PDB file of C-alpha atoms in Angstrom:
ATOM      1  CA  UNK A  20      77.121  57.312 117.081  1.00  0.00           C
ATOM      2  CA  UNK A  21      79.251  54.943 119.113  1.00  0.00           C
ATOM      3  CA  UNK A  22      77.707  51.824 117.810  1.00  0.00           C
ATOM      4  CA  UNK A  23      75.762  50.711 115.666  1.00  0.00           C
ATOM      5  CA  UNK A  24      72.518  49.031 117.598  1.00  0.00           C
ATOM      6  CA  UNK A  25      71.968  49.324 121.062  1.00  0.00           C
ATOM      7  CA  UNK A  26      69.281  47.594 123.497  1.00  0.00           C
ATOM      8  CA  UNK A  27      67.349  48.847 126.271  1.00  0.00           C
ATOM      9  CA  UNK A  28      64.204  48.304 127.593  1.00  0.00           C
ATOM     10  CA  UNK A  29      61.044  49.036 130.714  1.00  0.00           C
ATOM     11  CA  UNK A  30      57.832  48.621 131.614  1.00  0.00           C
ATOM     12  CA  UNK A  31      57.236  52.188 130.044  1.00  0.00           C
ATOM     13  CA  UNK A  32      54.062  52.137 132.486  1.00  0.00           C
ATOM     14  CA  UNK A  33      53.539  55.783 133.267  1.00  0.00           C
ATOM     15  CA  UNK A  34      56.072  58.142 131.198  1.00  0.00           C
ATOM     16  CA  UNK A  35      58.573  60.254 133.013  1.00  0.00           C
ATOM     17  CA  UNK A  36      61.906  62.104 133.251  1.00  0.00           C
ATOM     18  CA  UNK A  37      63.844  58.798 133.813  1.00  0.00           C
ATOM     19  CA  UNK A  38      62.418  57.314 130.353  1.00  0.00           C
ATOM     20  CA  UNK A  39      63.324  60.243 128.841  1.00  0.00           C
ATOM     21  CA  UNK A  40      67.033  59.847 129.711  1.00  0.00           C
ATOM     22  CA  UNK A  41      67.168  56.498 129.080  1.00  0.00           C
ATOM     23  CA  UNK A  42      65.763  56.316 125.910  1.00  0.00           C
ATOM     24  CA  UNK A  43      67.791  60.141 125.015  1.00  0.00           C
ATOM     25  CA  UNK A  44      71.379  58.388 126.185  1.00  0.00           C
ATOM     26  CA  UNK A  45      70.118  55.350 123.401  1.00  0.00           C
ATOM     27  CA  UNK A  46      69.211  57.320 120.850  1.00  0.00           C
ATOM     28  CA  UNK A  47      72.922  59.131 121.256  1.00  0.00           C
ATOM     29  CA  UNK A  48      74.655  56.419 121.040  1.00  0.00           C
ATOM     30  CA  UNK A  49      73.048  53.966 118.683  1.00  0.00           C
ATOM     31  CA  UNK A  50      71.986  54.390 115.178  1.00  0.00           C
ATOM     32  CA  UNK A  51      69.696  51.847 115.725  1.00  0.00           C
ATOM     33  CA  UNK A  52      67.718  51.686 118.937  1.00  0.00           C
ATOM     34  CA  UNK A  53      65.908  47.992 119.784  1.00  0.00           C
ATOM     35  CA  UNK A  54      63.832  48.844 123.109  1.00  0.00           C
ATOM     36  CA  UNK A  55      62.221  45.941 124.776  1.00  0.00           C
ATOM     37  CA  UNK A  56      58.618  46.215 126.789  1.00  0.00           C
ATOM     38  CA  UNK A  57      57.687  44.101 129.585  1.00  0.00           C
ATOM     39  CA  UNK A  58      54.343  42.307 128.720  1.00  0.00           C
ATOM     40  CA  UNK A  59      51.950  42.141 130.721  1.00  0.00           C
ATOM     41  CA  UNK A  60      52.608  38.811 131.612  1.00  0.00           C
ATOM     42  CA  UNK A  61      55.945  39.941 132.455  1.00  0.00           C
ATOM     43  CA  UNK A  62      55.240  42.627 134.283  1.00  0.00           C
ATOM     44  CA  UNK A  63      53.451  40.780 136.824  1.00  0.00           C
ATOM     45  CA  UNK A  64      55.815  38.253 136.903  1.00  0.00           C
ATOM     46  CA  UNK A  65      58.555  41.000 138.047  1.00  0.00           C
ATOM     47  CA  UNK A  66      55.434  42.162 140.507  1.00  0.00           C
ATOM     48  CA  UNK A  67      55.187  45.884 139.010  1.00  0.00           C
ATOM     49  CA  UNK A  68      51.431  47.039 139.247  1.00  0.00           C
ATOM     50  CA  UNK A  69      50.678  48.533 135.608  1.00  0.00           C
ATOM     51  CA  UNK A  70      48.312  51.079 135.208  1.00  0.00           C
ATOM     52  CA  UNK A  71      48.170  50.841 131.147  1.00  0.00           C
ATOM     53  CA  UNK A  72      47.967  47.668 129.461  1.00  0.00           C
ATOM     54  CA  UNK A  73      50.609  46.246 126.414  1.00  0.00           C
ATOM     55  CA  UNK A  74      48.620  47.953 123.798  1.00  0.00           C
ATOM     56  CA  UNK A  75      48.508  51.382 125.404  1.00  0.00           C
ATOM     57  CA  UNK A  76      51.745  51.374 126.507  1.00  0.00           C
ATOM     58  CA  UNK A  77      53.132  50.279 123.020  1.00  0.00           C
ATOM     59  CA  UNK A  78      50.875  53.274 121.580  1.00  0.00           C
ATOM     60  CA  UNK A  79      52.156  56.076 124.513  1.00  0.00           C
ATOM     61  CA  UNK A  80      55.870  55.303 124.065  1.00  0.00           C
ATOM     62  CA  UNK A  81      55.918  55.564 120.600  1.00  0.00           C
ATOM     63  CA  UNK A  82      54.414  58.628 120.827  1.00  0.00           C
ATOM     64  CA  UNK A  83      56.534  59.883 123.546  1.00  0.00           C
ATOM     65  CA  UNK A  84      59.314  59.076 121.185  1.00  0.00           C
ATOM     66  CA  UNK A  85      57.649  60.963 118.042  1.00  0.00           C
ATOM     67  CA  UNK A  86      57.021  63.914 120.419  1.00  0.00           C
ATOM     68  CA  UNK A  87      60.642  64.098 122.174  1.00  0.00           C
ATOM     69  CA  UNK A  88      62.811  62.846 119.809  1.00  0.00           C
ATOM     70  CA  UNK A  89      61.119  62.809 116.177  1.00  0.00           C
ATOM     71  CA  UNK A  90      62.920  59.596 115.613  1.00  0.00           C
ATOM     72  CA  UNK A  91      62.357  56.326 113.672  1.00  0.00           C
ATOM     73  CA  UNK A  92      65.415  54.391 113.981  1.00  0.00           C
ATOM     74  CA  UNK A  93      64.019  52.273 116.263  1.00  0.00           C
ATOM     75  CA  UNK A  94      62.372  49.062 116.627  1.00  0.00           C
ATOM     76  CA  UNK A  95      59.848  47.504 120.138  1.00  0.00           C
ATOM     77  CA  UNK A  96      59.761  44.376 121.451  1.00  0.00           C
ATOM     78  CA  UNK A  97      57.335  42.506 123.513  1.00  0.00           C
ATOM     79  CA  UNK A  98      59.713  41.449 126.431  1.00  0.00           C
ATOM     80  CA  UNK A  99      58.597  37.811 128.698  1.00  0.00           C
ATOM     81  CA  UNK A 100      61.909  37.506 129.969  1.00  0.00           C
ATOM     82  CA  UNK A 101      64.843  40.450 130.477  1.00  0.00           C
ATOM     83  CA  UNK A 102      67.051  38.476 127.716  1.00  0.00           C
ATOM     84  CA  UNK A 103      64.740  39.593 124.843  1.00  0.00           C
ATOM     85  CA  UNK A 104      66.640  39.652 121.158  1.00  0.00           C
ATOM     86  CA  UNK A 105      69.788  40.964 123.031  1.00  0.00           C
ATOM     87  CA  UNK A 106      71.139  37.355 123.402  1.00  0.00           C
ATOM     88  CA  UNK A 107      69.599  35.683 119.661  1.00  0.00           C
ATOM     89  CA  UNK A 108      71.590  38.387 117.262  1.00  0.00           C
ATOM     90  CA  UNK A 109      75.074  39.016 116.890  1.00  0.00           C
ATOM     91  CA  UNK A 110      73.614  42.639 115.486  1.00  0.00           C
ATOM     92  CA  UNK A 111      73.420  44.307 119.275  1.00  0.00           C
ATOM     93  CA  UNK A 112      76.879  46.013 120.435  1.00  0.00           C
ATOM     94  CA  UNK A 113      75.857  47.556 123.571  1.00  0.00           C
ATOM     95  CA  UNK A 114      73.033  47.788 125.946  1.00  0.00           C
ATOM     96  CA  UNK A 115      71.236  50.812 127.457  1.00  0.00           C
ATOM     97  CA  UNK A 116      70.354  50.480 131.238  1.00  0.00           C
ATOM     98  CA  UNK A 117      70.115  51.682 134.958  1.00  0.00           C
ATOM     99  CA  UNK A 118      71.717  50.847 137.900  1.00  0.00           C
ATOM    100  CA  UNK A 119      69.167  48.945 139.071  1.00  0.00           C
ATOM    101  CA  UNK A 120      69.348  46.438 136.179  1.00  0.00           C
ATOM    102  CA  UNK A 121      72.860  46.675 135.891  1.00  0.00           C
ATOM    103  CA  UNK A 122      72.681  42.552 137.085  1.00  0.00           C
ATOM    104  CA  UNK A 123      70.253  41.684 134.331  1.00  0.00           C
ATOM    105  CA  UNK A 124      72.763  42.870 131.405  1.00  0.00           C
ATOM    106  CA  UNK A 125      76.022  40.621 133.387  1.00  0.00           C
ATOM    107  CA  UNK A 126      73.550  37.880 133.075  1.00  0.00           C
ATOM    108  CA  UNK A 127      72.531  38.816 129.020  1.00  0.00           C
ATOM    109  CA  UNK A 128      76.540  39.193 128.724  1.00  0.00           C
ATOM    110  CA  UNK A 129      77.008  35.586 130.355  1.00  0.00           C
ATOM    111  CA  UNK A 130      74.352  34.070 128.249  1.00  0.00           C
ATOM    112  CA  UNK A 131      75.882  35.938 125.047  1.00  0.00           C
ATOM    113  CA  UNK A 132      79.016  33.957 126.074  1.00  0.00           C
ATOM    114  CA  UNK A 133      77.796  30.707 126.578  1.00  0.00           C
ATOM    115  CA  UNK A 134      76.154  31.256 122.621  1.00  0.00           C
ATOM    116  CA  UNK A 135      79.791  32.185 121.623  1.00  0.00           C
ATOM    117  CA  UNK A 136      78.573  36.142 121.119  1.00  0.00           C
ATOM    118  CA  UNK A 137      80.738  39.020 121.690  1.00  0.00           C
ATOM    119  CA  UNK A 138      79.749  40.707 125.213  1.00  0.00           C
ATOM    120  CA  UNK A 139      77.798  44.015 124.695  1.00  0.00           C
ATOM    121  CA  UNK A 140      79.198  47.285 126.143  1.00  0.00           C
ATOM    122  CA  UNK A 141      76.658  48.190 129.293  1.00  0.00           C
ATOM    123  CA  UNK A 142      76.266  51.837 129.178  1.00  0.00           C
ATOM    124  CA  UNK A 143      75.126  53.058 133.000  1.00  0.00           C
ATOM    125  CA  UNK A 144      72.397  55.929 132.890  1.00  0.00           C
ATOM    126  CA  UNK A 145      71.917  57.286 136.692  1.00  0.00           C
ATOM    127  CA  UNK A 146      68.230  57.223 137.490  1.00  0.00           C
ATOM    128  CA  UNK A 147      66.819  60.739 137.859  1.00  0.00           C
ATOM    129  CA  UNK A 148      65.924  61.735 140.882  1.00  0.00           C
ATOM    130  CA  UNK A 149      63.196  64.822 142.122  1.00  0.00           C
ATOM    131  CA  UNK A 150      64.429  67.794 144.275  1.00  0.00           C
ATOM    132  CA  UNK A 151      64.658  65.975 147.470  1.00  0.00           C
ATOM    133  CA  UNK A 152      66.674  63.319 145.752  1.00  0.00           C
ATOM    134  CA  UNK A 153      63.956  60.132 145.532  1.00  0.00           C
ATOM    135  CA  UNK A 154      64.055  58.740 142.207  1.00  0.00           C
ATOM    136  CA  UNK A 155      61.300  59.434 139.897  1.00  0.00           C
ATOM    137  CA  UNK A 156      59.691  56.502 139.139  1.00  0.00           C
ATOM    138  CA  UNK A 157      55.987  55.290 137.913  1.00  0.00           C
ATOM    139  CA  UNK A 158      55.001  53.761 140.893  1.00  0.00           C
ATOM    140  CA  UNK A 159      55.710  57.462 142.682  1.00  0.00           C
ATOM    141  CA  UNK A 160      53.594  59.199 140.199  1.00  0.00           C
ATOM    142  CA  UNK A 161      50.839  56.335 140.505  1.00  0.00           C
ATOM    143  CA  UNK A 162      50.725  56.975 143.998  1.00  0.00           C
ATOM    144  CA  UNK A 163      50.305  60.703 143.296  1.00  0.00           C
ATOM    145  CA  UNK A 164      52.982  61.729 144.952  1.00  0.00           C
ATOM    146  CA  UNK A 165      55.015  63.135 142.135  1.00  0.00           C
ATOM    147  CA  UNK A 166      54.417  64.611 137.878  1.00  0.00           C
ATOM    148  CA  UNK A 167      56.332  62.788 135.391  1.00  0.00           C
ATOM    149  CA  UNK A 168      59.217  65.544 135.880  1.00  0.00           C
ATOM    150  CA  UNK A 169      59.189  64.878 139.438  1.00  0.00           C
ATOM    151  CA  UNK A 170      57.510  68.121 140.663  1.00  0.00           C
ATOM    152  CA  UNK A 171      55.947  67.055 144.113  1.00  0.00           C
ATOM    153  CA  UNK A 172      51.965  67.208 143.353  1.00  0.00           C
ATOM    154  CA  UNK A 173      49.985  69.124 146.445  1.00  0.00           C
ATOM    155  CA  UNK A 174      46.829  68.060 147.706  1.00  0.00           C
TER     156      UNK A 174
END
């Protein structure tokens, strides 16, 4: 382990590929892994359309985690903001994210300053992408275009 708590966080909507690396480059590098979920609130705020609600999605990635990782050094927040406990503790040394919120963690890291908090090491995982090089994502899936391993569905 690199450090000792890391951050990351979703919407964990649908469960794919791309979760799985996120959450598998966490898990390597933290002994203790804090992953934040969007509430529902917050998911529409960010205008992502959600198939499952909080509850379910809470349930499914804990699951997911059982199933693929058969770990439980981790804890879940309920996320109404991007910030979540990454910028209240002193405990979280680096944060677990994608290109895509790359901007997000500067922003935590500024905040962190402001509090007089050490700035957390942001840890880039590339977003997976499907044989034709699209990025697997939830909304794809929802759509039915795509599995969650990015296999193109047929109809």
């Amino acid at each position: 382990f690199m450090f000792d708590t890391v951050a990351t966080g979703g919407t964990f909507d649908i469960l794919h590929k791309g979760h799985y690396t996120l959450l598998l480059k966490a898990f390597e590098v933290g002994k203790q892994v804090i992953i934040g979920i969007s509430s529902d609130y917050y998911a529409s705020v960010k205008k992502k359309k959600i198939t499952n609600e909080y509850p379910i999605r809470l349930k499914n990635l804990k699951r997911f985690i059982e199933d693929k990782f058969n770990k439980s050094n981790y804890s879940i927040y309920e996320l109404n903001d991007f910030y979540g406990p990454t910028v209240l503790t002193n405990d979280v040394q680096a944060i677990v994210t994608t290109e895509g919120t790359k901007e997000n963690c500067i922003k935590i890291n500024e905040l962190r300053k402001s509090k007089g908090l050490p700035q957390l090491e942001i840890i880039i995982v590339p977003l997976v992408e499907d044989q034709d090089g699209k990025v697997i994502s939830s909304t794809r899936i929802r759509r039915g275009e795509i599995d969650i391993n990015g296999n193109k569905l047929t109809i």
